[in-house]
Coordinates of C-alpha atoms in Angstrom, one line a residue:
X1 CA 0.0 0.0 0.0
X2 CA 1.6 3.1 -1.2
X3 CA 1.4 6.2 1.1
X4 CA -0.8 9.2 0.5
X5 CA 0.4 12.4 -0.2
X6 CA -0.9 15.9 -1.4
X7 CA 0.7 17.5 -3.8
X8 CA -0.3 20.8 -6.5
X9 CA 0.3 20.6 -9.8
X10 CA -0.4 24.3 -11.6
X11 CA -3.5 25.1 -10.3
X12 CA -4.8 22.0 -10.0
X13 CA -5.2 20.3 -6.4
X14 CA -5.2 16.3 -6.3
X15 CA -5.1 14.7 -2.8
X16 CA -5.4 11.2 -2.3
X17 CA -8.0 10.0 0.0
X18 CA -6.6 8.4 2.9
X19 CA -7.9 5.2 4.7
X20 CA -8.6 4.3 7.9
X21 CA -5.3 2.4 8.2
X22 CA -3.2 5.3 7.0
X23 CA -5.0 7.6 9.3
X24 CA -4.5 5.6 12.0
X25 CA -0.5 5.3 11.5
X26 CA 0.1 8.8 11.0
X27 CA -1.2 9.8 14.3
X28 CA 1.3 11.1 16.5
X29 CA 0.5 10.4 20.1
X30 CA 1.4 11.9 23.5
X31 CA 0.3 11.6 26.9
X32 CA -3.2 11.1 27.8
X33 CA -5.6 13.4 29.0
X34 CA -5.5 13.7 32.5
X35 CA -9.5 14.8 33.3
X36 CA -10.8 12.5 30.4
X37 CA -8.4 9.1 31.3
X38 CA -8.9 10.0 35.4
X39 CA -13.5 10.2 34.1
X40 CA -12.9 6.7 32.2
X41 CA -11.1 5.0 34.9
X42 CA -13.3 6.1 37.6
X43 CA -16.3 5.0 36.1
X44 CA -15.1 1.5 35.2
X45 CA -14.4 1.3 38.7
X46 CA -17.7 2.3 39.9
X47 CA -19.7 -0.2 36.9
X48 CA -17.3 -3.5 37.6
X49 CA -15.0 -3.5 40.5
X50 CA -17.5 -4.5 43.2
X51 CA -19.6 -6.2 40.1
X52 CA -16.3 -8.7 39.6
X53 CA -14.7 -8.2 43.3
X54 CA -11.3 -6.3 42.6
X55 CA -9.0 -5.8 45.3
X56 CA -5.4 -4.6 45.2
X57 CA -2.3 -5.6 47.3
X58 CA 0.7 -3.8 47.4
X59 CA 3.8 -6.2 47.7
X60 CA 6.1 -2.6 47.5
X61 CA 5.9 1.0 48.3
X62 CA 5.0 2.3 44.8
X63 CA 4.9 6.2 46.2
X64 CA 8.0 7.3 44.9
X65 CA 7.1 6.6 41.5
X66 CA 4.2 8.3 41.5
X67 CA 3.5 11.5 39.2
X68 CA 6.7 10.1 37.3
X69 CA 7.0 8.4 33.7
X70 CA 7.0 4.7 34.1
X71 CA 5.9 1.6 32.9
X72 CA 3.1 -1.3 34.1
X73 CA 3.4 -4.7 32.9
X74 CA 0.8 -7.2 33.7
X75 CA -0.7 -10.9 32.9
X76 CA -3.0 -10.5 30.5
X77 CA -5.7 -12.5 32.1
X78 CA -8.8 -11.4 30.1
X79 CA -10.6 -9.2 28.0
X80 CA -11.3 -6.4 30.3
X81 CA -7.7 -6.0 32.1
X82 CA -8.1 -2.3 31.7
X83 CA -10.6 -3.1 35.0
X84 CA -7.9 -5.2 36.3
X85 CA -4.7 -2.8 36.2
X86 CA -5.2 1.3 36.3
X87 CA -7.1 1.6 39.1
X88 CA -4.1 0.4 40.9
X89 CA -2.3 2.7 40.4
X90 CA -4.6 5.8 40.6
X91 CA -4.8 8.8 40.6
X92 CA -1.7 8.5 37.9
X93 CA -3.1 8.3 34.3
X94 CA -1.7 6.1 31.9
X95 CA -1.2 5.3 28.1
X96 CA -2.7 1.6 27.1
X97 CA -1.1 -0.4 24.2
X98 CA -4.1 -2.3 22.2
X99 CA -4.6 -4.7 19.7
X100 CA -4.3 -2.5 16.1
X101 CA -7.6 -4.8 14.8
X102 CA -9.4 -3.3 17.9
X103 CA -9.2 0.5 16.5
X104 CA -11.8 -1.0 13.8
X105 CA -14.5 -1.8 15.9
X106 CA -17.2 0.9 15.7
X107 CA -18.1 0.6 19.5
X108 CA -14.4 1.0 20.7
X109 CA -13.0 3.1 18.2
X110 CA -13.5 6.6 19.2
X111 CA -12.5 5.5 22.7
X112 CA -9.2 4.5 21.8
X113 CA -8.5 7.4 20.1
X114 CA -9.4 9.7 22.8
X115 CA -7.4 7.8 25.2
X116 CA -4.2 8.2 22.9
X117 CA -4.0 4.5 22.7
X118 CA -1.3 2.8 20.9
X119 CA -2.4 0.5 18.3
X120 CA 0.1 -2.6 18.2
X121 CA 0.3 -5.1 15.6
X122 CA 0.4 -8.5 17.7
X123 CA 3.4 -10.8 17.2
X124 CA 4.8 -8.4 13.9
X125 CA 7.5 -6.2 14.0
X126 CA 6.1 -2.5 14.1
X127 CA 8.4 0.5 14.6
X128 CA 5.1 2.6 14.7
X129 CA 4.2 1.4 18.0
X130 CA 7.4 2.0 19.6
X131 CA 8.0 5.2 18.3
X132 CA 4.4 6.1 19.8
X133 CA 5.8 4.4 23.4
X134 CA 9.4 6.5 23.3
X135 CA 7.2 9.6 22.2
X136 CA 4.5 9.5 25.3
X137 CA 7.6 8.6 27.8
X138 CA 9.6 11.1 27.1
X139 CA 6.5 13.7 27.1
X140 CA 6.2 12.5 30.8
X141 CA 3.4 10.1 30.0
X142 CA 3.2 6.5 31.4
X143 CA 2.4 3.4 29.8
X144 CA 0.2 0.0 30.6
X145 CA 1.6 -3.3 28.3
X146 CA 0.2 -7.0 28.5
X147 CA 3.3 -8.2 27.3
X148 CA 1.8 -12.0 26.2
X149 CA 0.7 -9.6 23.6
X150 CA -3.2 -11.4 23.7
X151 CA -5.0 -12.9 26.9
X152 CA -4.9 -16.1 27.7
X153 CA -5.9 -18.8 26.0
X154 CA -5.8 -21.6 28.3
X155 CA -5.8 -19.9 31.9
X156 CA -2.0 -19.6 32.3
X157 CA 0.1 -17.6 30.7
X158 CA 2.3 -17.8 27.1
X159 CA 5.3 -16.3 26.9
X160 CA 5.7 -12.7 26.6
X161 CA 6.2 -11.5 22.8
X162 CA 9.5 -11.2 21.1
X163 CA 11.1 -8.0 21.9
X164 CA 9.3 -7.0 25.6
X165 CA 12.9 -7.3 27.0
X166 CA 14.7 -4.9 24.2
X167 CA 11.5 -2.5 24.6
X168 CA 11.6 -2.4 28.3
X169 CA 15.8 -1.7 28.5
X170 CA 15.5 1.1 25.9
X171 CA 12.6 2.4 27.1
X172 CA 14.7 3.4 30.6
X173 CA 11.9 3.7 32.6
X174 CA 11.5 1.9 36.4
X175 CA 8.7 -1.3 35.4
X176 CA 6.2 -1.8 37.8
X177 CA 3.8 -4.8 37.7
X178 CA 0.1 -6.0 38.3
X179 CA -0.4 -9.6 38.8
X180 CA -3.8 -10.5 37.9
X181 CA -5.6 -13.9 39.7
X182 CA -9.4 -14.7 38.8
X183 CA -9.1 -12.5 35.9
X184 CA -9.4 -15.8 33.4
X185 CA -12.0 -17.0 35.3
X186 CA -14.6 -14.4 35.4
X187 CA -13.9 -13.8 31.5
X188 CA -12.6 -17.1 29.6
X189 CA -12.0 -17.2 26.7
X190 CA -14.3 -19.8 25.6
X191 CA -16.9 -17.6 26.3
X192 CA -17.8 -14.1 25.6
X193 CA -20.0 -13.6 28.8
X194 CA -18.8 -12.8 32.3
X195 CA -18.8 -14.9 35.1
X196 CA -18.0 -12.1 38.1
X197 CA -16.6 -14.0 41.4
X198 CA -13.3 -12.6 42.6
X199 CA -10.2 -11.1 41.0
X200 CA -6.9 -10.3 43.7
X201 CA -4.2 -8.3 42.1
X202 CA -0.7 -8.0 43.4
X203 CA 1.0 -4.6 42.5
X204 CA 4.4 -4.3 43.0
X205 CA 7.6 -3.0 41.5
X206 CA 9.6 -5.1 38.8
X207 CA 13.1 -3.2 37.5
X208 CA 14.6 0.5 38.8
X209 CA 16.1 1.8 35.8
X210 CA 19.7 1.0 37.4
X211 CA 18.6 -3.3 36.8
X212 CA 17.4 -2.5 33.6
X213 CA 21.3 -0.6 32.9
X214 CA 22.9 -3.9 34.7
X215 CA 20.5 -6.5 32.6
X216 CA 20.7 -7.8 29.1
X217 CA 17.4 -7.7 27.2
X218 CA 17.3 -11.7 27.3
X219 CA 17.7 -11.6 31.0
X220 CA 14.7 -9.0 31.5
X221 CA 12.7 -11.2 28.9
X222 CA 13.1 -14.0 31.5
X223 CA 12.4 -12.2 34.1
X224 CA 9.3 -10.9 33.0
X225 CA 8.4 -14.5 31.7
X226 CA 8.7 -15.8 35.6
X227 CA 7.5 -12.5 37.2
X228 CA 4.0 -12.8 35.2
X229 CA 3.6 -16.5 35.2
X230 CA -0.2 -17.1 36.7
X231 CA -2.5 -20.3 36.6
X232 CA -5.8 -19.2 37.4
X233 CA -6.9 -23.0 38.0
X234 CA -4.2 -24.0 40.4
X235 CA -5.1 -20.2 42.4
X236 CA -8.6 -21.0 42.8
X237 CA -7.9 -24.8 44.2
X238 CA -7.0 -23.0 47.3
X239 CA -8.8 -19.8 46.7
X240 CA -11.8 -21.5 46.3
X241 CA -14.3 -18.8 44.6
X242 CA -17.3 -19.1 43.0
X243 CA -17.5 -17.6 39.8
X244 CA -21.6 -17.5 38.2
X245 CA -21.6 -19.4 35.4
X246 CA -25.2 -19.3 35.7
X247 CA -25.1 -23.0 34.6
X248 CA -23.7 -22.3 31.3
X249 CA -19.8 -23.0 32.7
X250 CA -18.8 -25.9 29.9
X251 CA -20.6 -23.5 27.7
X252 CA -17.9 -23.6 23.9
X253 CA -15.2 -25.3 26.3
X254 CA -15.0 -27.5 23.3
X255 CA -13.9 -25.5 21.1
X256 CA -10.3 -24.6 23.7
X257 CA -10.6 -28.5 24.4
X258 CA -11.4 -30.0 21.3
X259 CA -9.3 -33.1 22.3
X260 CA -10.1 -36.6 23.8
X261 CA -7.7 -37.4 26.7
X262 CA -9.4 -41.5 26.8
X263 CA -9.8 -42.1 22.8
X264 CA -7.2 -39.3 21.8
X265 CA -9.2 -38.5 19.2
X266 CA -9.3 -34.5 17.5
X267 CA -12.0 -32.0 17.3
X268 CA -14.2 -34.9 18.6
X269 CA -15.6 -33.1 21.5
X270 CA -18.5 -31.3 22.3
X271 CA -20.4 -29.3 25.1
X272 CA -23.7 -27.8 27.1
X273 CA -24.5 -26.3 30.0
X274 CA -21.8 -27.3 32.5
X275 CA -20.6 -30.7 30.6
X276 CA -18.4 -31.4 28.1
X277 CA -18.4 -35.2 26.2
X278 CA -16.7 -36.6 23.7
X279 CA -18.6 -37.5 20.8
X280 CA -16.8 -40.3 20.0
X281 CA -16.2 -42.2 23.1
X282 CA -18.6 -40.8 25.5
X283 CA -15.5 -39.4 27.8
X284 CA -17.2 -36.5 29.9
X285 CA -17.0 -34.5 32.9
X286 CA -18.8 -31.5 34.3
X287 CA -17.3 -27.6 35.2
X288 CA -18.4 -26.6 38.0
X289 CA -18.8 -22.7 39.6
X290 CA -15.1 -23.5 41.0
X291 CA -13.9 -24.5 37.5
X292 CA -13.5 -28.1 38.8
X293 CA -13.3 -30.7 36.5
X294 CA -15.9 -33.4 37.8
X295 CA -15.2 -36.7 35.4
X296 CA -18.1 -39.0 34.8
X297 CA -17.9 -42.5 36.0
X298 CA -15.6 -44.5 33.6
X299 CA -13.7 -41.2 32.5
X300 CA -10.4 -40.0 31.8
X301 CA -10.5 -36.4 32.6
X302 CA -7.2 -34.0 33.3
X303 CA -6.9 -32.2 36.7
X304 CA -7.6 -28.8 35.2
X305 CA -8.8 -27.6 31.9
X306 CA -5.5 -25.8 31.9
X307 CA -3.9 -29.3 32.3
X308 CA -5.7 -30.8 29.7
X309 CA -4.9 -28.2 27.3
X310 CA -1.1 -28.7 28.3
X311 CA -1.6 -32.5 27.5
X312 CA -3.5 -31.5 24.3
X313 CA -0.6 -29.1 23.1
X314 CA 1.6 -32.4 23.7
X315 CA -0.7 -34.0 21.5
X316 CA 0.2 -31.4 18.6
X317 CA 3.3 -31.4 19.1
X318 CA 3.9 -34.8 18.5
X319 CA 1.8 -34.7 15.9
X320 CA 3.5 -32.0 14.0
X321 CA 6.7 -33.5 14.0
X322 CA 5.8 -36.8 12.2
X323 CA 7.4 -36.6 8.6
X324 CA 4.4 -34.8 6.1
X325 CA 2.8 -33.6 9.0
X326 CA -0.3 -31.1 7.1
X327 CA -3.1 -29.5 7.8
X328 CA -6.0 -28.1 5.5
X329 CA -8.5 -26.5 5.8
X330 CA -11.8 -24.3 3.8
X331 CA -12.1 -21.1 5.6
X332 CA -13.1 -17.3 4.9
X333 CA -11.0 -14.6 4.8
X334 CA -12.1 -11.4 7.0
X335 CA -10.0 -7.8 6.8
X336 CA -10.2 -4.3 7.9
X337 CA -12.3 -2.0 6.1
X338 CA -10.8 0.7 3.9
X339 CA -13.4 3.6 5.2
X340 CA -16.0 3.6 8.5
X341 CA -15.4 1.2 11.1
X342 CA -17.2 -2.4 12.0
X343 CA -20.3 -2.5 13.3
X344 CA -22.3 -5.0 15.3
X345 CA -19.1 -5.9 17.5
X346 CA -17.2 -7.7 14.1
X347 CA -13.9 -7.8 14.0
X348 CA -13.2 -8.1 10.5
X349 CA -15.4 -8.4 6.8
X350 CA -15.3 -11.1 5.5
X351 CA -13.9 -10.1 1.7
X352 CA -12.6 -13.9 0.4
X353 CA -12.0 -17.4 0.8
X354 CA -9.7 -20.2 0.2
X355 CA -7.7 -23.2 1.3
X356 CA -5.4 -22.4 4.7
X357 CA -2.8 -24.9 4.5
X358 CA -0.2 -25.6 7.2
X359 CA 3.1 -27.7 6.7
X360 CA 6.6 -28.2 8.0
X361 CA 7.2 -24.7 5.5
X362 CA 5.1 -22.7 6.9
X363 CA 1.8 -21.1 6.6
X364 CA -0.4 -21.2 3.1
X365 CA -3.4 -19.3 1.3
X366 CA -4.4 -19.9 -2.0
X367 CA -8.2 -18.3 -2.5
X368 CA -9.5 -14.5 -3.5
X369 CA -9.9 -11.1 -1.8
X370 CA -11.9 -8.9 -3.0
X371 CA -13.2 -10.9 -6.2
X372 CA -9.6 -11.6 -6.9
X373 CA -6.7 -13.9 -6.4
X374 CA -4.7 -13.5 -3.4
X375 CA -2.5 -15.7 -1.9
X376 CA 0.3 -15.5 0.2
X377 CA 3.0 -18.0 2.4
X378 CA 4.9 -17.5 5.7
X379 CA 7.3 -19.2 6.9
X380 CA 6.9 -21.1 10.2
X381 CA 10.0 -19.2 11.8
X382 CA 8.5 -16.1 10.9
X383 CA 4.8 -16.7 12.2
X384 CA 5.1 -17.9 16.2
X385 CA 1.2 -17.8 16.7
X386 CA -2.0 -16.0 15.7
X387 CA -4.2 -13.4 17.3
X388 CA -7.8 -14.4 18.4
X389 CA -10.0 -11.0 19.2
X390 CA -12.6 -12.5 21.2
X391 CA -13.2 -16.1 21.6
X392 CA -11.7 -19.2 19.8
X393 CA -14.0 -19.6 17.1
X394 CA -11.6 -17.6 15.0
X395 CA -7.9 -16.6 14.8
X396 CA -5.7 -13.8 12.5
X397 CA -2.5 -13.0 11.6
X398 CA -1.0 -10.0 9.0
X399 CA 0.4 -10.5 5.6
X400 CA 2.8 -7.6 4.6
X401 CA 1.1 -5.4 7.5
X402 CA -2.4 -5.9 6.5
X403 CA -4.7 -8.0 8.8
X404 CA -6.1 -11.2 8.2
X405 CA -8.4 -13.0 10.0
X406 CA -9.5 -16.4 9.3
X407 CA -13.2 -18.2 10.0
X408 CA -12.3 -21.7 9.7
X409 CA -15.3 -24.5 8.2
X410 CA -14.7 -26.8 11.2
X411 CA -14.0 -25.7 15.0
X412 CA -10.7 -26.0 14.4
X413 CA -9.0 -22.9 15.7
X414 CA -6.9 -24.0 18.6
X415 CA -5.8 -26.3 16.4
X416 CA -4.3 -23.9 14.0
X417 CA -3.2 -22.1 16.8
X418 CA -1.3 -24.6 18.6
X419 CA 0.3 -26.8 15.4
X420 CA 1.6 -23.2 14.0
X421 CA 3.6 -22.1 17.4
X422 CA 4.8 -26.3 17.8
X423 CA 5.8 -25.9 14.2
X424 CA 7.3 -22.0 14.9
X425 CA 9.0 -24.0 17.9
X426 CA 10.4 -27.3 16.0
X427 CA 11.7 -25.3 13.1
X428 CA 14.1 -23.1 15.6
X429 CA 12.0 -19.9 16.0
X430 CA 12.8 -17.5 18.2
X431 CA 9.4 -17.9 20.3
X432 CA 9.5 -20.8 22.4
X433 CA 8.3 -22.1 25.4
X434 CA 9.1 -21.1 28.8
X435 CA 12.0 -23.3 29.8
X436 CA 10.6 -24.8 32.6
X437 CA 7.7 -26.5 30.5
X438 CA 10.7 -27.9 27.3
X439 CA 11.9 -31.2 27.3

């Protein structure tokens, strides 16, 4: 995509329309409003803090940095962490970095850009961004990140994206920290409604600027790795909170667990209410308001759905490492609109469809856009994982900068998901697991 420009040629004026996406990368941000930031925080608190039961303890004096440019870095448990995280730190204002896809959505839009939010291209390289970050630091600003660059998929964290370390050593800021427990639970992301019960939140402070002087950026990557590291499941076996599922708490569980642990067969299982079954086998349990995995007489159930996904991802990664290992796959191809925003909470249009294929190379396309041919390939040590905006009925990545999200025929997402970052992984990309879960 070639940039505008305007330009006069004797007379005659000829300016090139921009688009949303160009408008959106030529903003230069600074700090945020004080009054309208301090207005927006203070009435999330007052709508959801008692609704989801928010407190905050302080594991260090964070006084002294208070008035002062710095940076928070937090789990990203959920889909409302924005609940989760200023507040903590109030009455300082702060600067949030958000999914770029998000600045499309008609209901969030104008929000974002009031709040001087920096759109960041998940799991891409974008200079953009960090320009925006070193602009609103050295205006005296402060900045929230949820390093994982997504929330959680499975409860527990993922590592933090490539680059948090080198961002957070440049940026030469002190790093404080929220760690978020119950934030998973209340909003999984198997389901887009809320189940409020409790969410605790450590606050703390991570790096002074001398550490980050005294570190190397893979050292501070570590760090932040271990720092963050949550499991919502193993907090609440001793918490023991209720979240209301409102007897819906199995309710697309499938879809994140979508394999059998008995028959160890794939995209086999299903679920309702608070169960979920295999189709196949008849393998079931129940979920109940603790998130306790209740197996069925004659079943093989994990201890905790985050267990089970950890089994499943073992699954995969065998999988993906047999010789002609493939997947394929009929799906539709969504992007961002060129003009106006996308209504009805979307996250993309759908403009094509194709064939996704995914193979010891890489990632595939071969379908249209637009009425016309498009296709495209990535290699696996260049594509470590996808996006998902909402739930897991859908995932996205970019192709030369420009968004794609994919709506696959099957509910076969997580699968995607997890044989691309195995792949990413067994190919020698730079993303892989945290060391204490390798081999």
């Amino acid at each position: 995509m070639s940039a505008s420009r305007f330009s006069v040629q004797k007379g005659s004026m000829d300016m090139e329309k921009l688009t949303e996406q160009q408008k959106l990368e030529q903003r230069r941000l600074g700090p945020v409003n004080k009054a309208a930031f301090r207005f927006m925080v203070g009435l999330a608190t007052v709508l959801f803090k008692k609704k989801y039961g928010v407190s905050f303890t302080y594991a260090d004096d964070i006084r002294p940095y208070r008035g002062k440019p710095y940076i928070v870095v937090s789990n990203h448990a959920s889909r409302v962490d924005y609940v989760f995280t200023a507040p903590a730190f109030w009455p300082d204002t702060f600067n949030f970095v958000v999914g770029y896809n998000e600045f499309f959505r008609s209901h969030l839009a104008g929000v974002l850009r009031a709040m001087q939010t920096v759109p960041k291209k998940n799991f891409v390289q974008q200079p953009y961004a960090i320009r925006q970050m070193i602009r609103i630091i050295r205006g005296g600003g402060r900045i929230i990140i949820l390093p994982e660059g997504m929330s959680s998929i499975s409860g527990a964290n993922q590592p933090c994206a490539l680059g948090s370390g080198h961002l957070l050593k440049s940026l030469k800021v002190p790093v404080l920290y929220t760690k978020i427990a119950g934030g998973y639970l209340t909003a999984p992301k198997f389901d887009l409604e809320d189940r409020p019960g409790r969410v605790d939140v450590t606050v703390g402070v991570l790096f002074t600027p001398e550490q980050l002087a005294q570190m190397s950026a893979e050292e501070i990557q570590a760090a932040l790795d271990e720092k963050l590291y949550h499991d919502d499941y193993e907090w609440n076996k001793k918490a023991r909170v209720k979240f209301d599922g409102k007897g819906r708490m199995a309710k697309n569980l499938h879809q994140l667990l979508f394999w059998c642990p008995k028959c160890g067969g794939e995209l086999c299982m299903a679920s309702e209410g608070d169960r979920i079954y295999c189709k196949n086998c008849g393998n079931a349990a129940s979920l109940n308001e603790y998130y306790d995995l209740l197996p069925e007489e004659g079943s093989v159930i994990p201890k905790t759905p985050r267990v089970w996904f950890d089994m499943q991802r073992e699954h995969v990664k065998a999988r993906v490492a047999q010789p002609g290992f493939e997947l394929r796959e009929r799906v539709k191809l969504g992007t961002l609109p060129e003009e106006g925003f996308l209504k009805d909470q979307a996250t993309s249009e759908i403009t094509g469809e194709g064939e996704l294929r995914l193979d010891r190379e890489g990632l595939h396309f071969d379908g249209t856009r637009d009425g016309a041919p498009f296709r495209f390939d990535i290699p696996s040590r260049q594509l470590p994982t996808y996006g998902m905006c909402t739930d897991v009925s859908r995932f996205y990545t970019f192709v030369d900068g420009e968004f794609c999200e994919f709506y696959p025929e099957r509910e076969s997402a997580e699968l995607w998901m997890l044989a691309t970052e195995e792949l990413h992984r067994l190919n020698g990309g730079l993303w892989q697991d945290f060391p204490w879960k390798r081999d």
